[in-house]
mmCIF file with all atom_site columns, C-alpha atoms in Angstrom:
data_model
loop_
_atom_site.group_PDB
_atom_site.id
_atom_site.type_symbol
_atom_site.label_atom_id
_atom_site.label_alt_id
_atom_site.label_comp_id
_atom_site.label_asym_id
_atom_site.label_entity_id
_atom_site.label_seq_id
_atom_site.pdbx_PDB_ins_code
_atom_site.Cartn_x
_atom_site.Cartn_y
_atom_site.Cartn_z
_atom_site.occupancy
_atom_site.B_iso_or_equiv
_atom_site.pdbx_formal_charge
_atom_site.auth_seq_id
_atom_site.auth_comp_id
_atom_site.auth_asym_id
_atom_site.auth_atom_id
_atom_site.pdbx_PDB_model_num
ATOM 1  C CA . UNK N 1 1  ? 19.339  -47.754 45.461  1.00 65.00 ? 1  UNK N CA 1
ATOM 2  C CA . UNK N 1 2  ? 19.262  -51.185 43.538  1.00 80.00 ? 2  UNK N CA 1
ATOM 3  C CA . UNK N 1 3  ? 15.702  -50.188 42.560  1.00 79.00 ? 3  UNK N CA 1
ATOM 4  C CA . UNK N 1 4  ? 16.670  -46.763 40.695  1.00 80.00 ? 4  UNK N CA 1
ATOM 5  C CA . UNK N 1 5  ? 19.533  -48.567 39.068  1.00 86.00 ? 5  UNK N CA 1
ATOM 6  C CA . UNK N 1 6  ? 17.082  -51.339 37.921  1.00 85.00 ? 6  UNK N CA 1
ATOM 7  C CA . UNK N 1 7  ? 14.904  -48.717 36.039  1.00 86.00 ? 7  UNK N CA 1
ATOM 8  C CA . UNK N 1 8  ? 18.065  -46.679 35.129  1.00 87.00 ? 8  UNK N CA 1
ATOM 9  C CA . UNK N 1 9  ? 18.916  -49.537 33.143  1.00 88.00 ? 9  UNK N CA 1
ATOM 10 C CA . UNK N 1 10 ? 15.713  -50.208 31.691  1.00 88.00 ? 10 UNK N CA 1
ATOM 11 C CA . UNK N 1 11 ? 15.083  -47.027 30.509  1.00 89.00 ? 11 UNK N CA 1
ATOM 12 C CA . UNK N 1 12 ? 18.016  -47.158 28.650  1.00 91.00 ? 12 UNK N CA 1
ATOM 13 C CA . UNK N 1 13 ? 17.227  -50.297 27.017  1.00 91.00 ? 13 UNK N CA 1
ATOM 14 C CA . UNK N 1 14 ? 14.137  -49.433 25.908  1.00 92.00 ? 14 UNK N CA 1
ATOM 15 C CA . UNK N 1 15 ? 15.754  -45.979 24.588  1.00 90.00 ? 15 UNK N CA 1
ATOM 16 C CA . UNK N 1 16 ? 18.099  -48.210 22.703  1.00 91.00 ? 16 UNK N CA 1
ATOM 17 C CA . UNK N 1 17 ? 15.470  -50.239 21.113  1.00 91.00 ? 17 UNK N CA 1
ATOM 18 C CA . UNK N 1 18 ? 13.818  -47.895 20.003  1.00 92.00 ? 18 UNK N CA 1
ATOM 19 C CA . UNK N 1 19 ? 16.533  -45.408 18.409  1.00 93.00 ? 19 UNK N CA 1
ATOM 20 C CA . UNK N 1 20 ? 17.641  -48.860 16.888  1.00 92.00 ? 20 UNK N CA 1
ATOM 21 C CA . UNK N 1 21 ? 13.821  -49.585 15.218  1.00 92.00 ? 21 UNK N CA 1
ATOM 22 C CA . UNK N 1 22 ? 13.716  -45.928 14.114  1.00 92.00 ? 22 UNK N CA 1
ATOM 23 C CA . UNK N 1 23 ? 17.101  -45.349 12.672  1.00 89.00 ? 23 UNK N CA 1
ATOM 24 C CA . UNK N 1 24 ? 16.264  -48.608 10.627  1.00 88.00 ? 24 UNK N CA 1
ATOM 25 C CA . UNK N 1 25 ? 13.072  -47.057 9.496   1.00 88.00 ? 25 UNK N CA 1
ATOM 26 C CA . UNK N 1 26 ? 14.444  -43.831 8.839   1.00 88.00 ? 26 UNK N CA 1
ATOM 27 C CA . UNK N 1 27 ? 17.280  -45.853 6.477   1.00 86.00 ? 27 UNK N CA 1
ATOM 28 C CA . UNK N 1 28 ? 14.777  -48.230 4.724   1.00 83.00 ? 28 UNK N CA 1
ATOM 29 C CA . UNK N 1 29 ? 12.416  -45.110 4.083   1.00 84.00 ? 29 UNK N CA 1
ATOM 30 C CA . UNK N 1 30 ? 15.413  -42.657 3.148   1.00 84.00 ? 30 UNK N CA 1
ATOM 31 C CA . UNK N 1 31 ? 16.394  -45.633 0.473   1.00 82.00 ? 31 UNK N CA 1
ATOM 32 C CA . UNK N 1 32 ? 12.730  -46.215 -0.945  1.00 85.00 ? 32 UNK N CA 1
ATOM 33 C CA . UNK N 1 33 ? 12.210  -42.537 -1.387  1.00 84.00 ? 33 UNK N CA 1
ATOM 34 C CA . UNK N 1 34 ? 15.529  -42.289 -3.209  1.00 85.00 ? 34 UNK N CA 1
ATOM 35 C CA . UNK N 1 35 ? 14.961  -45.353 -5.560  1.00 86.00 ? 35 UNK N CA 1
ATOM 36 C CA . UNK N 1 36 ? 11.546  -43.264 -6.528  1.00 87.00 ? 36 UNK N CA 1
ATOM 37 C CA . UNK N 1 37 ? 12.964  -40.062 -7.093  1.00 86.00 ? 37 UNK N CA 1
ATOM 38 C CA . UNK N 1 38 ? 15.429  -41.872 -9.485  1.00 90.00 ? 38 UNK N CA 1
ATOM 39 C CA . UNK N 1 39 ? 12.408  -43.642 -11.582 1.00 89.00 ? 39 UNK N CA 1
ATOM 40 C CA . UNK N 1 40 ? 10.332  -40.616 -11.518 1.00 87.00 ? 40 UNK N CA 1
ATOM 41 C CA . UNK N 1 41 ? 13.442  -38.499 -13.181 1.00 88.00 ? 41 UNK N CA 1
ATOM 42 C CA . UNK N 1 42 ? 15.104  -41.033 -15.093 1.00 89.00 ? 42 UNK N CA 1
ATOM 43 C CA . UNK N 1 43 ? 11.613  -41.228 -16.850 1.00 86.00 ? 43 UNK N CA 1
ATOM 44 C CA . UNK N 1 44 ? 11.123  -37.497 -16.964 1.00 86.00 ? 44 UNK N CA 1
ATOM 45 C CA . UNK N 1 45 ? 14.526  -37.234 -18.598 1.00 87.00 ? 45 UNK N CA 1
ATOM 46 C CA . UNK N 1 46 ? 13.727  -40.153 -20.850 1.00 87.00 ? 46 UNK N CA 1
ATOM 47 C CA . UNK N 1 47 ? 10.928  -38.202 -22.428 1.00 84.00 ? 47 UNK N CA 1
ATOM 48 C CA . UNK N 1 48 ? 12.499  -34.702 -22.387 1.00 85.00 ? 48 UNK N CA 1
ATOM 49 C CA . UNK N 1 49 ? 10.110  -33.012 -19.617 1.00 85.00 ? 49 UNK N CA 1
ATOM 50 C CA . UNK N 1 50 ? 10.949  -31.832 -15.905 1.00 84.00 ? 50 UNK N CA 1
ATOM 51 C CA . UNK N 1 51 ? 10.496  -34.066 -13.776 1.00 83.00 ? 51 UNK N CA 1
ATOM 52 C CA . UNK N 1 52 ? 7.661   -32.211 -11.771 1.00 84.00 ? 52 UNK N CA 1
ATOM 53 C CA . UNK N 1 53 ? 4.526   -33.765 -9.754  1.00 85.00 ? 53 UNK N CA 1
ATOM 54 C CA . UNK N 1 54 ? 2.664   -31.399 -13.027 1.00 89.00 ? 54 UNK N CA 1
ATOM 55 C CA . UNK N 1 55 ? 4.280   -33.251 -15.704 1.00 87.00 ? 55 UNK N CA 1
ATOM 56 C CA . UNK N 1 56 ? 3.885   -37.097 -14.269 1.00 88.00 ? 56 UNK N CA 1
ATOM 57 C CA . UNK N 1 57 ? 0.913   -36.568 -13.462 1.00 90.00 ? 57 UNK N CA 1
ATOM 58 C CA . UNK N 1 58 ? -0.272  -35.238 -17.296 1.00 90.00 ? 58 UNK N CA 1
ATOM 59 C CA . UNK N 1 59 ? 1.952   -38.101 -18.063 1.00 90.00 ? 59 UNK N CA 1
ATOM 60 C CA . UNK N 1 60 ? 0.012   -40.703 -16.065 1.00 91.00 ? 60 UNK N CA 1
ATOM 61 C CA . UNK N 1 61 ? -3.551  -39.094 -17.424 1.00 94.00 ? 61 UNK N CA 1
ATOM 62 C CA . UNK N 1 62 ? -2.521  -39.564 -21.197 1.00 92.00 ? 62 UNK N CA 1
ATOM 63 C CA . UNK N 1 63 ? -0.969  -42.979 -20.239 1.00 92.00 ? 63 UNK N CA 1
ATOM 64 C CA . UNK N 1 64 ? -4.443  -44.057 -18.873 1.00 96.00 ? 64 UNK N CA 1
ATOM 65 C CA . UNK N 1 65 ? -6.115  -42.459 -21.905 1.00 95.00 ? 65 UNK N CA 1
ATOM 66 C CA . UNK N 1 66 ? -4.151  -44.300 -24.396 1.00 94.00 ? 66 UNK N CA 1
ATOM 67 C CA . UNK N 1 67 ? -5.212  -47.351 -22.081 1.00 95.00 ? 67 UNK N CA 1
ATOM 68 C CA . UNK N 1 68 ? -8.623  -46.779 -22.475 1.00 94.00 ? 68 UNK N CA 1
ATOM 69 C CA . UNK N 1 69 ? -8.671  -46.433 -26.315 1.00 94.00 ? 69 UNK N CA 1
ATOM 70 C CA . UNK N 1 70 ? -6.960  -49.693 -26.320 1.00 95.00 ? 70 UNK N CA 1
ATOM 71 C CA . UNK N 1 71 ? -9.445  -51.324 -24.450 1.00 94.00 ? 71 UNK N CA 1
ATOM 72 C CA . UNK N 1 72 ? -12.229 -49.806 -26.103 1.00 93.00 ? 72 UNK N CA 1
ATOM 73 C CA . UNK N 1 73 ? -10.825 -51.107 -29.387 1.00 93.00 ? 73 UNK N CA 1
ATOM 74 C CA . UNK N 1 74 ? -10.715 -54.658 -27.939 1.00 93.00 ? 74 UNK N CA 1
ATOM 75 C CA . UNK N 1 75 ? -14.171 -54.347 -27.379 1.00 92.00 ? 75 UNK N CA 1
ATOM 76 C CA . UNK N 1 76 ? -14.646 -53.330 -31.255 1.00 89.00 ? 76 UNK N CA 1
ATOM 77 C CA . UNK N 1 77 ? -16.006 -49.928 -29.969 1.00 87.00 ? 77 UNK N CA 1
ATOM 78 C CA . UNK N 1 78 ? -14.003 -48.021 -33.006 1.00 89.00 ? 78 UNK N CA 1
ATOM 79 C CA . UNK N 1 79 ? -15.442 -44.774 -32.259 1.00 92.00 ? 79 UNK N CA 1
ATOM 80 C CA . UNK N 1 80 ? -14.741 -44.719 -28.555 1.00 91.00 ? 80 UNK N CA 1
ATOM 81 C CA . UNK N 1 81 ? -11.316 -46.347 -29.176 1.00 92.00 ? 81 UNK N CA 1
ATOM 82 C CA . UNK N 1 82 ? -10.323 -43.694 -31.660 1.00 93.00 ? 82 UNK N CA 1
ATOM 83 C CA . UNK N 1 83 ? -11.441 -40.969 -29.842 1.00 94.00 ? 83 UNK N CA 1
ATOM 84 C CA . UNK N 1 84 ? -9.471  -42.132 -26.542 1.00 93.00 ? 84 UNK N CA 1
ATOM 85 C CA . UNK N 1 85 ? -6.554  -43.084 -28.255 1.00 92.00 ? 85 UNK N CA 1
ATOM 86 C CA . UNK N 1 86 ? -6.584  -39.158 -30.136 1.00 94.00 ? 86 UNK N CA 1
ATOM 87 C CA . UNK N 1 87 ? -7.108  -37.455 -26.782 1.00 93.00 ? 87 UNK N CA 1
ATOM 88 C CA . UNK N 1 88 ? -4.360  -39.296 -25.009 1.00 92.00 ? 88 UNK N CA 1
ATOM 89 C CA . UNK N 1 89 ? -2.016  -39.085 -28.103 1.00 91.00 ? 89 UNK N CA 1
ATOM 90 C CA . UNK N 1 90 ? -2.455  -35.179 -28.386 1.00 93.00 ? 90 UNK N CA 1
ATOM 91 C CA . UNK N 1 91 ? -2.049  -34.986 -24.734 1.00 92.00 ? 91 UNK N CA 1
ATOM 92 C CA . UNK N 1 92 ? 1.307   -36.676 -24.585 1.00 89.00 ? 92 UNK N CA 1
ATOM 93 C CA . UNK N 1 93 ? 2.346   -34.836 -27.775 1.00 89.00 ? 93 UNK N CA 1
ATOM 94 C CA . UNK N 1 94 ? 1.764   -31.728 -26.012 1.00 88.00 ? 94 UNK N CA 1
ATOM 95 C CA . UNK N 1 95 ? 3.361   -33.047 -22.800 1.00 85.00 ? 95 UNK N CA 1
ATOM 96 C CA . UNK N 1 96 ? 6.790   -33.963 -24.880 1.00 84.00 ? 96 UNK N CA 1
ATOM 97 C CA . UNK N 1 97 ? 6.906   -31.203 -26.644 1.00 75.00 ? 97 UNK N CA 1
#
């Protein structure tokens, strides 16, 4: 008898324990995933688009090619720099529009 009580209680420890680690991971998660849905739609709102996975990720393309042109131009390579900084204005342009 003192035996099944033993792992009666230990079972239920260890049940505990764990519903205690995963409701805490369930919370910090829940909270993370809420503070990115926020950014992601306070910045779609900022720029007039819907914030869909579509849009931020055109978004994050002409970001990167507006990048590039920059860089290119630091590296005096005018041609290159213009032509990345054209291509990632026209596809932001179209994006906001």
């Amino acid at each position: 008898m003192q035996i099944d009580r033993f792992f009666h209680w230990l079972g239920e420890f260890l049940g505990d324990a764990l519903r205690v680690i995963i409701d805490a991971l369930s919370t910090l998660f829940a909270g993370f995933w809420v503070a990115i849905d926020r950014f992601f739609d306070g910045l779609a709102r900022s720029l007039g688009v819907n914030p869909s996975l579509i849009n931020l990720v055109v978004l994050v393309i002409g970001v990167w090619m507006l990048y590039r042109g920059i860089r290119a131009l630091l590296r005096r390579g005018f041609v290159g720099g213009i032509v990345w900084l054209f291509l990632g204005l026209l596809v932001l342009g179209w994006l906001i529009r």
